[in-house]
mmCIF file of C-alpha atoms in Angstrom:
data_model
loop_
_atom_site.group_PDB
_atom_site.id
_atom_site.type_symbol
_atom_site.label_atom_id
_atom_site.label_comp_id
_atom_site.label_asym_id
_atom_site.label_seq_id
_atom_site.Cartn_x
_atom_site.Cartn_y
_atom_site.Cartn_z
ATOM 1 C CA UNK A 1 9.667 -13.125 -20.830
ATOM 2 C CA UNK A 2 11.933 -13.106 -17.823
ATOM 3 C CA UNK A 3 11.988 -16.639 -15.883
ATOM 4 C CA UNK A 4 9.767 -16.617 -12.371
ATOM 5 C CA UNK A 5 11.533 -16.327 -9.248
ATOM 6 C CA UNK A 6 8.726 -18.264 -7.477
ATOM 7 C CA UNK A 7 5.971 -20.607 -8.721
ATOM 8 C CA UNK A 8 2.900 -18.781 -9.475
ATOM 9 C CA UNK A 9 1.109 -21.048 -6.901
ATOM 10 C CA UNK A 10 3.423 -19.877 -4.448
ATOM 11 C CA UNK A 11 3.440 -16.224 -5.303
ATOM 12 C CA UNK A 12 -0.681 -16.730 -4.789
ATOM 13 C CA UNK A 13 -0.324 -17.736 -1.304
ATOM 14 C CA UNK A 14 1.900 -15.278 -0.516
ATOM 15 C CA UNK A 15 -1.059 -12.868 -1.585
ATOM 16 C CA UNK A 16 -3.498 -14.585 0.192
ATOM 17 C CA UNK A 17 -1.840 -14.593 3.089
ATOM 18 C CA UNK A 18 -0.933 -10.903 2.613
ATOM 19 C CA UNK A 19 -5.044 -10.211 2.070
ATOM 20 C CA UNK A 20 -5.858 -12.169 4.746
ATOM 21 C CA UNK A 21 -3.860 -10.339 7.085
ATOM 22 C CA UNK A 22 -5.017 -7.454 6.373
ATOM 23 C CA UNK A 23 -8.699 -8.888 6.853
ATOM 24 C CA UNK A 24 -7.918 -9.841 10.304
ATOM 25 C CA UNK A 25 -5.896 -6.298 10.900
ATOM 26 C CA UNK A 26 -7.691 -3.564 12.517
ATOM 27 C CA UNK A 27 -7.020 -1.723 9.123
ATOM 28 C CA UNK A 28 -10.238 -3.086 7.639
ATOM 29 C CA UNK A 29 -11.902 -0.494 10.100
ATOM 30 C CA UNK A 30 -12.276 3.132 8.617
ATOM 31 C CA UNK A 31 -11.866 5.119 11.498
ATOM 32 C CA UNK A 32 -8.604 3.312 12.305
ATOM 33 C CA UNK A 33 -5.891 5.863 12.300
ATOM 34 C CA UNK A 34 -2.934 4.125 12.016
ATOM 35 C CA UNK A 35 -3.978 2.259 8.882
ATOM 36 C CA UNK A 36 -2.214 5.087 6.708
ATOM 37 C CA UNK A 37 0.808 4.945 8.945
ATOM 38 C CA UNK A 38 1.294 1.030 8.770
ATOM 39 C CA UNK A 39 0.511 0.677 5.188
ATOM 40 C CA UNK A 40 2.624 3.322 4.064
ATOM 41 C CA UNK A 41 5.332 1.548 6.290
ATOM 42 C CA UNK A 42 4.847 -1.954 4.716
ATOM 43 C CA UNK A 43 4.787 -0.439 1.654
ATOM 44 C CA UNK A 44 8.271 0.283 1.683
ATOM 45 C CA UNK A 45 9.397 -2.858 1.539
ATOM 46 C CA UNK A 46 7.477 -3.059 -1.927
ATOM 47 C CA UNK A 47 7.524 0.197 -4.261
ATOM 48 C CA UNK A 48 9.192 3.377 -3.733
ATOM 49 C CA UNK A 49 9.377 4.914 -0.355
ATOM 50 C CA UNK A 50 10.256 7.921 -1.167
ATOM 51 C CA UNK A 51 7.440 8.766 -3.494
ATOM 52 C CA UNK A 52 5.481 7.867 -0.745
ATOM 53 C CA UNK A 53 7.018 9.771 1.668
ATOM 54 C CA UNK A 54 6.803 13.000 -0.864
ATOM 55 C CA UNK A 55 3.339 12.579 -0.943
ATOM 56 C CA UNK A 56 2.914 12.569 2.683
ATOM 57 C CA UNK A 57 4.959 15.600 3.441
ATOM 58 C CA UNK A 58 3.254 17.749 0.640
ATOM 59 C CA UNK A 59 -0.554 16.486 2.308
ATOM 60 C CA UNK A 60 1.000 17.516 5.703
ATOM 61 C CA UNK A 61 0.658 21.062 5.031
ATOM 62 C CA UNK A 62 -3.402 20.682 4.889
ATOM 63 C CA UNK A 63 -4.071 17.044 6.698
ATOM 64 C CA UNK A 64 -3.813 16.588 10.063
ATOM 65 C CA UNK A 65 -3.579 12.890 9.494
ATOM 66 C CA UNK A 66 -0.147 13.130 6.907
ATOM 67 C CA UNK A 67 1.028 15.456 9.583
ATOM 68 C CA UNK A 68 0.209 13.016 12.309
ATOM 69 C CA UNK A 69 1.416 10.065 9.985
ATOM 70 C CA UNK A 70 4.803 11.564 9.595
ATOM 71 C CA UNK A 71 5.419 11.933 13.214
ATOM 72 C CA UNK A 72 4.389 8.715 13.741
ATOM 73 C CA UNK A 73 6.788 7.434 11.420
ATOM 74 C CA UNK A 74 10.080 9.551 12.621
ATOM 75 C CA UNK A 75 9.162 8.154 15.877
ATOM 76 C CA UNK A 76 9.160 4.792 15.152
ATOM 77 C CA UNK A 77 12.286 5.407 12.724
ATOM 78 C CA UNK A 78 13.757 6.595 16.421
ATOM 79 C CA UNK A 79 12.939 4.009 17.849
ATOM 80 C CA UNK A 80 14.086 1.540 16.004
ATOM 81 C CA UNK A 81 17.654 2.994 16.047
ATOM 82 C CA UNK A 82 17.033 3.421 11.889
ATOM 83 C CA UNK A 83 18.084 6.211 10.068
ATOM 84 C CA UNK A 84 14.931 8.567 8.865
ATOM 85 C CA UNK A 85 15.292 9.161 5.478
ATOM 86 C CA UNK A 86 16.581 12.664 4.367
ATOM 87 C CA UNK A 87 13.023 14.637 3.453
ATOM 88 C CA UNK A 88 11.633 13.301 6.619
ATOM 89 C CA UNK A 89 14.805 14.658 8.590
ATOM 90 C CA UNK A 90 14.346 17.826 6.946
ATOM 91 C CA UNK A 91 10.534 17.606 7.683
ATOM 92 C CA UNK A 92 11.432 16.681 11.380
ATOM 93 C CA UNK A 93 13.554 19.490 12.034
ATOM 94 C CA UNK A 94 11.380 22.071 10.597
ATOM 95 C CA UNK A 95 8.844 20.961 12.762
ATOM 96 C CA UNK A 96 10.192 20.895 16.032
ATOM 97 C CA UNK A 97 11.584 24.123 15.254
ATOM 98 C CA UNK A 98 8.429 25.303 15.009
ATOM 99 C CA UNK A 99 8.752 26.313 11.118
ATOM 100 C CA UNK A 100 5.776 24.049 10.255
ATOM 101 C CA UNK A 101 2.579 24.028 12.122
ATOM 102 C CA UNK A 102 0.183 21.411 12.343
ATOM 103 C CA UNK A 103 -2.977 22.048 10.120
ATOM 104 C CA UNK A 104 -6.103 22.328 12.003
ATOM 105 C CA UNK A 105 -8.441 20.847 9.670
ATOM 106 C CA UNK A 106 -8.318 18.328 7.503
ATOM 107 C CA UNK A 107 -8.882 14.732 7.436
ATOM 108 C CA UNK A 108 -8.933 12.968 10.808
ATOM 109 C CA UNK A 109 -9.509 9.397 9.371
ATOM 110 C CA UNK A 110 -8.009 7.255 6.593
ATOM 111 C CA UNK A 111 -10.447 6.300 3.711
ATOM 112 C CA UNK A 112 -10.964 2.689 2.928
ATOM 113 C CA UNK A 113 -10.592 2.817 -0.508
ATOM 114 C CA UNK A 114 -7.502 4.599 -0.091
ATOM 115 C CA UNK A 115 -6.364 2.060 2.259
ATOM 116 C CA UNK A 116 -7.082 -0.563 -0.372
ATOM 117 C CA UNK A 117 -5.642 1.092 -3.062
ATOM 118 C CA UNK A 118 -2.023 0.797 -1.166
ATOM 119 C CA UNK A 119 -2.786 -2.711 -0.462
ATOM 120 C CA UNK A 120 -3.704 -3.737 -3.500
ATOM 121 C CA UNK A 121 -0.585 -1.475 -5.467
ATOM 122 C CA UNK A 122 1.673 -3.553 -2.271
ATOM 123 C CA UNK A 123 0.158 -6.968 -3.150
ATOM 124 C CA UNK A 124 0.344 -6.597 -6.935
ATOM 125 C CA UNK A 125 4.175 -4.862 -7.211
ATOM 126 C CA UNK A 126 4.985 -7.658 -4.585
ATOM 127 C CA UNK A 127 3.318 -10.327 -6.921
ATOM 128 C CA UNK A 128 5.621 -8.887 -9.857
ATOM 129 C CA UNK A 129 8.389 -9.172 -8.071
ATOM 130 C CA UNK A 130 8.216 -12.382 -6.326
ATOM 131 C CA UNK A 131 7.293 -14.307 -9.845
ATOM 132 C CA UNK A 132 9.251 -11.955 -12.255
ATOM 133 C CA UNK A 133 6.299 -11.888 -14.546
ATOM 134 C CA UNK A 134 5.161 -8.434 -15.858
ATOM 135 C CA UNK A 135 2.365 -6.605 -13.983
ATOM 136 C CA UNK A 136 -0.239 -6.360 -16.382
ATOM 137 C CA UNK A 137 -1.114 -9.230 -19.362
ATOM 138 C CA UNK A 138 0.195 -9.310 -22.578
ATOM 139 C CA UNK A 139 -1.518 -10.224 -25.420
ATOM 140 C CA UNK A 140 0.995 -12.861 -26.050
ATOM 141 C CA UNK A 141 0.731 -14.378 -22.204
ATOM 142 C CA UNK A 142 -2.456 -13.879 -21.206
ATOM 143 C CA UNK A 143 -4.082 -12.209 -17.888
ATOM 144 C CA UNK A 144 -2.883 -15.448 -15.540
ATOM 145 C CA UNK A 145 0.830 -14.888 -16.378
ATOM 146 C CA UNK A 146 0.502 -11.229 -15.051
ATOM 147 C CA UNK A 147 1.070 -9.917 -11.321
ATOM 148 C CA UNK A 148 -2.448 -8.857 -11.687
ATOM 149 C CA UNK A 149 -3.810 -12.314 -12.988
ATOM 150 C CA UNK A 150 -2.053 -13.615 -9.655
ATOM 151 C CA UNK A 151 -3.988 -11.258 -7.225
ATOM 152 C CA UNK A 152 -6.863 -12.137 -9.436
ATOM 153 C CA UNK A 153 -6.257 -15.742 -8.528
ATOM 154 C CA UNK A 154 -5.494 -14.889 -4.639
ATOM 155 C CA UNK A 155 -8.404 -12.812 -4.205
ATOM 156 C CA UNK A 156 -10.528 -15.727 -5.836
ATOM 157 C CA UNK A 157 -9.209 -18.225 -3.292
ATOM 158 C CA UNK A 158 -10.079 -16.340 -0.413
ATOM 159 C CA UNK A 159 -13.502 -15.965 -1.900
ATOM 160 C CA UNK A 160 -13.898 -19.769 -2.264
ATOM 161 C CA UNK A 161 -12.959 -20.352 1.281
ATOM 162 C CA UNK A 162 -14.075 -17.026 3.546
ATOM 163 C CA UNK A 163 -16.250 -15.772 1.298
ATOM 164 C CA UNK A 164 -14.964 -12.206 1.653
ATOM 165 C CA UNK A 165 -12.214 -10.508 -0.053
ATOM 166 C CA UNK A 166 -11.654 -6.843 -0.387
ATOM 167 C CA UNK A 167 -10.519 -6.931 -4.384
ATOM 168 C CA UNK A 168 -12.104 -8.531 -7.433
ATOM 169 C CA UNK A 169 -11.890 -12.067 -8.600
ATOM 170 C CA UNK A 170 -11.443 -11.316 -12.624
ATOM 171 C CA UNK A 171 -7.877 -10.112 -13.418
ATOM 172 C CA UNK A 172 -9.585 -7.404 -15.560
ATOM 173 C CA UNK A 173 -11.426 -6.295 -13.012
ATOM 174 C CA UNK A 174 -8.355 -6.272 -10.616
ATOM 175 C CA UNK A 175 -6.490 -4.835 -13.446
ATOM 176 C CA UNK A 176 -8.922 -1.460 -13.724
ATOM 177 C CA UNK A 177 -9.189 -1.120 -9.807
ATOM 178 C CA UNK A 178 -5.202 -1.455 -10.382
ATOM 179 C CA UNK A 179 -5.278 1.540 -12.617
ATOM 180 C CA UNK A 180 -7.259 3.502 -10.269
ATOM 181 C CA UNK A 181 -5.462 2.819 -7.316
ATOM 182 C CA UNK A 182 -2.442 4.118 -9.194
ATOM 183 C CA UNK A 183 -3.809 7.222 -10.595
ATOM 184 C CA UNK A 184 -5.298 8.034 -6.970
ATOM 185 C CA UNK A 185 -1.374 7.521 -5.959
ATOM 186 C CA UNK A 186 0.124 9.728 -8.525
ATOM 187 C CA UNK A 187 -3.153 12.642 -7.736
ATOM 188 C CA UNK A 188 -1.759 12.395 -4.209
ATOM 189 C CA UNK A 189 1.686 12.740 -5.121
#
């Protein structure tokens, strides 16, 4: 088992304070559009961009909001004075061109489960990272030496003092919402 780069307890209130951010972030609203935009941003930092980026180009050829998303994004790229990342380039240019149009139906809104699912893929990948303990339990180590037995914990905290928390307390349950949130990922791909 590799050694932690952080404490556990640490690596928790990391978590927490990720979670709780996002509790007191418009992003806990459904019909807030940027959510997708600002997750998929933060989520850089955490897992692959360019899957994510991928995923968003192919859903810009039906949904308005992955078309609006990726605008968004080479805008703030612009900005920023950062380089956009080649497939968004190419995306870019096609579109100002006028070789892709806008759809003119399709979602206007993000989901909230979908907006949990990144959050919870973000906090868990950023738990396994931080603590250099595997993402899900072994059956030598048990489920609190696992990124997902740390989320569990996080998300159990929260509970204990706001009494709200958007993802399970159990790290089994965590661990199947886990599962989902990655097979939604990989459908959206």
């Amino acid at each position: 088992m590799p050694e932690p780069s952080l404490h556990s307890n640490t690596v928790i209130e990391v978590i927490e304070r990720d979670i709780e951010d996002f509790q007191k972030s418009p992003l806990i609203y459904i019909d807030y559009f940027t959510s997708y935009i600002l997750t998929s941003v933060e989520l850089q930092r955490f897992c692959n961009f360019d899957d994510i980026l991928e995923s968003f180009i192919a859903k810009s050829t039906t949904s308005r909001l992955a078309f609006t998303a990726l605008k968004k994004l080479s805008a703030s790229l612009i900005l920023k004075n950062e380089p956009l990342p080649s497939q968004l380039e190419i995306w870019l240019v096609n579109e100002l061109q006028g070789n892709i149009v806008e759809p003119s139906s399709g979602k206007v809104g993000p989901n909230k489960t979908e907006v949990e699912h990144l959050l919870l893929i973000s906090c868990v990948r950023k738990a396994a990272t931080l603590s250099g303990l595997p993402i899900y339990p072994r059956s030598t180590t048990g489920v609190e030496n696992c990124a997902i037995g740390l989320v569990a914990s996080a998300s159990k905290n929260l509970k204990q003092k706001s009494k709200k928390t958007p993802f399970p307390t159990k790290p089994l349950t965590v661990e199947r919402r886990y599962l989902a949130a990655t097979k939604w990922l990989k459908k959206i791909s």
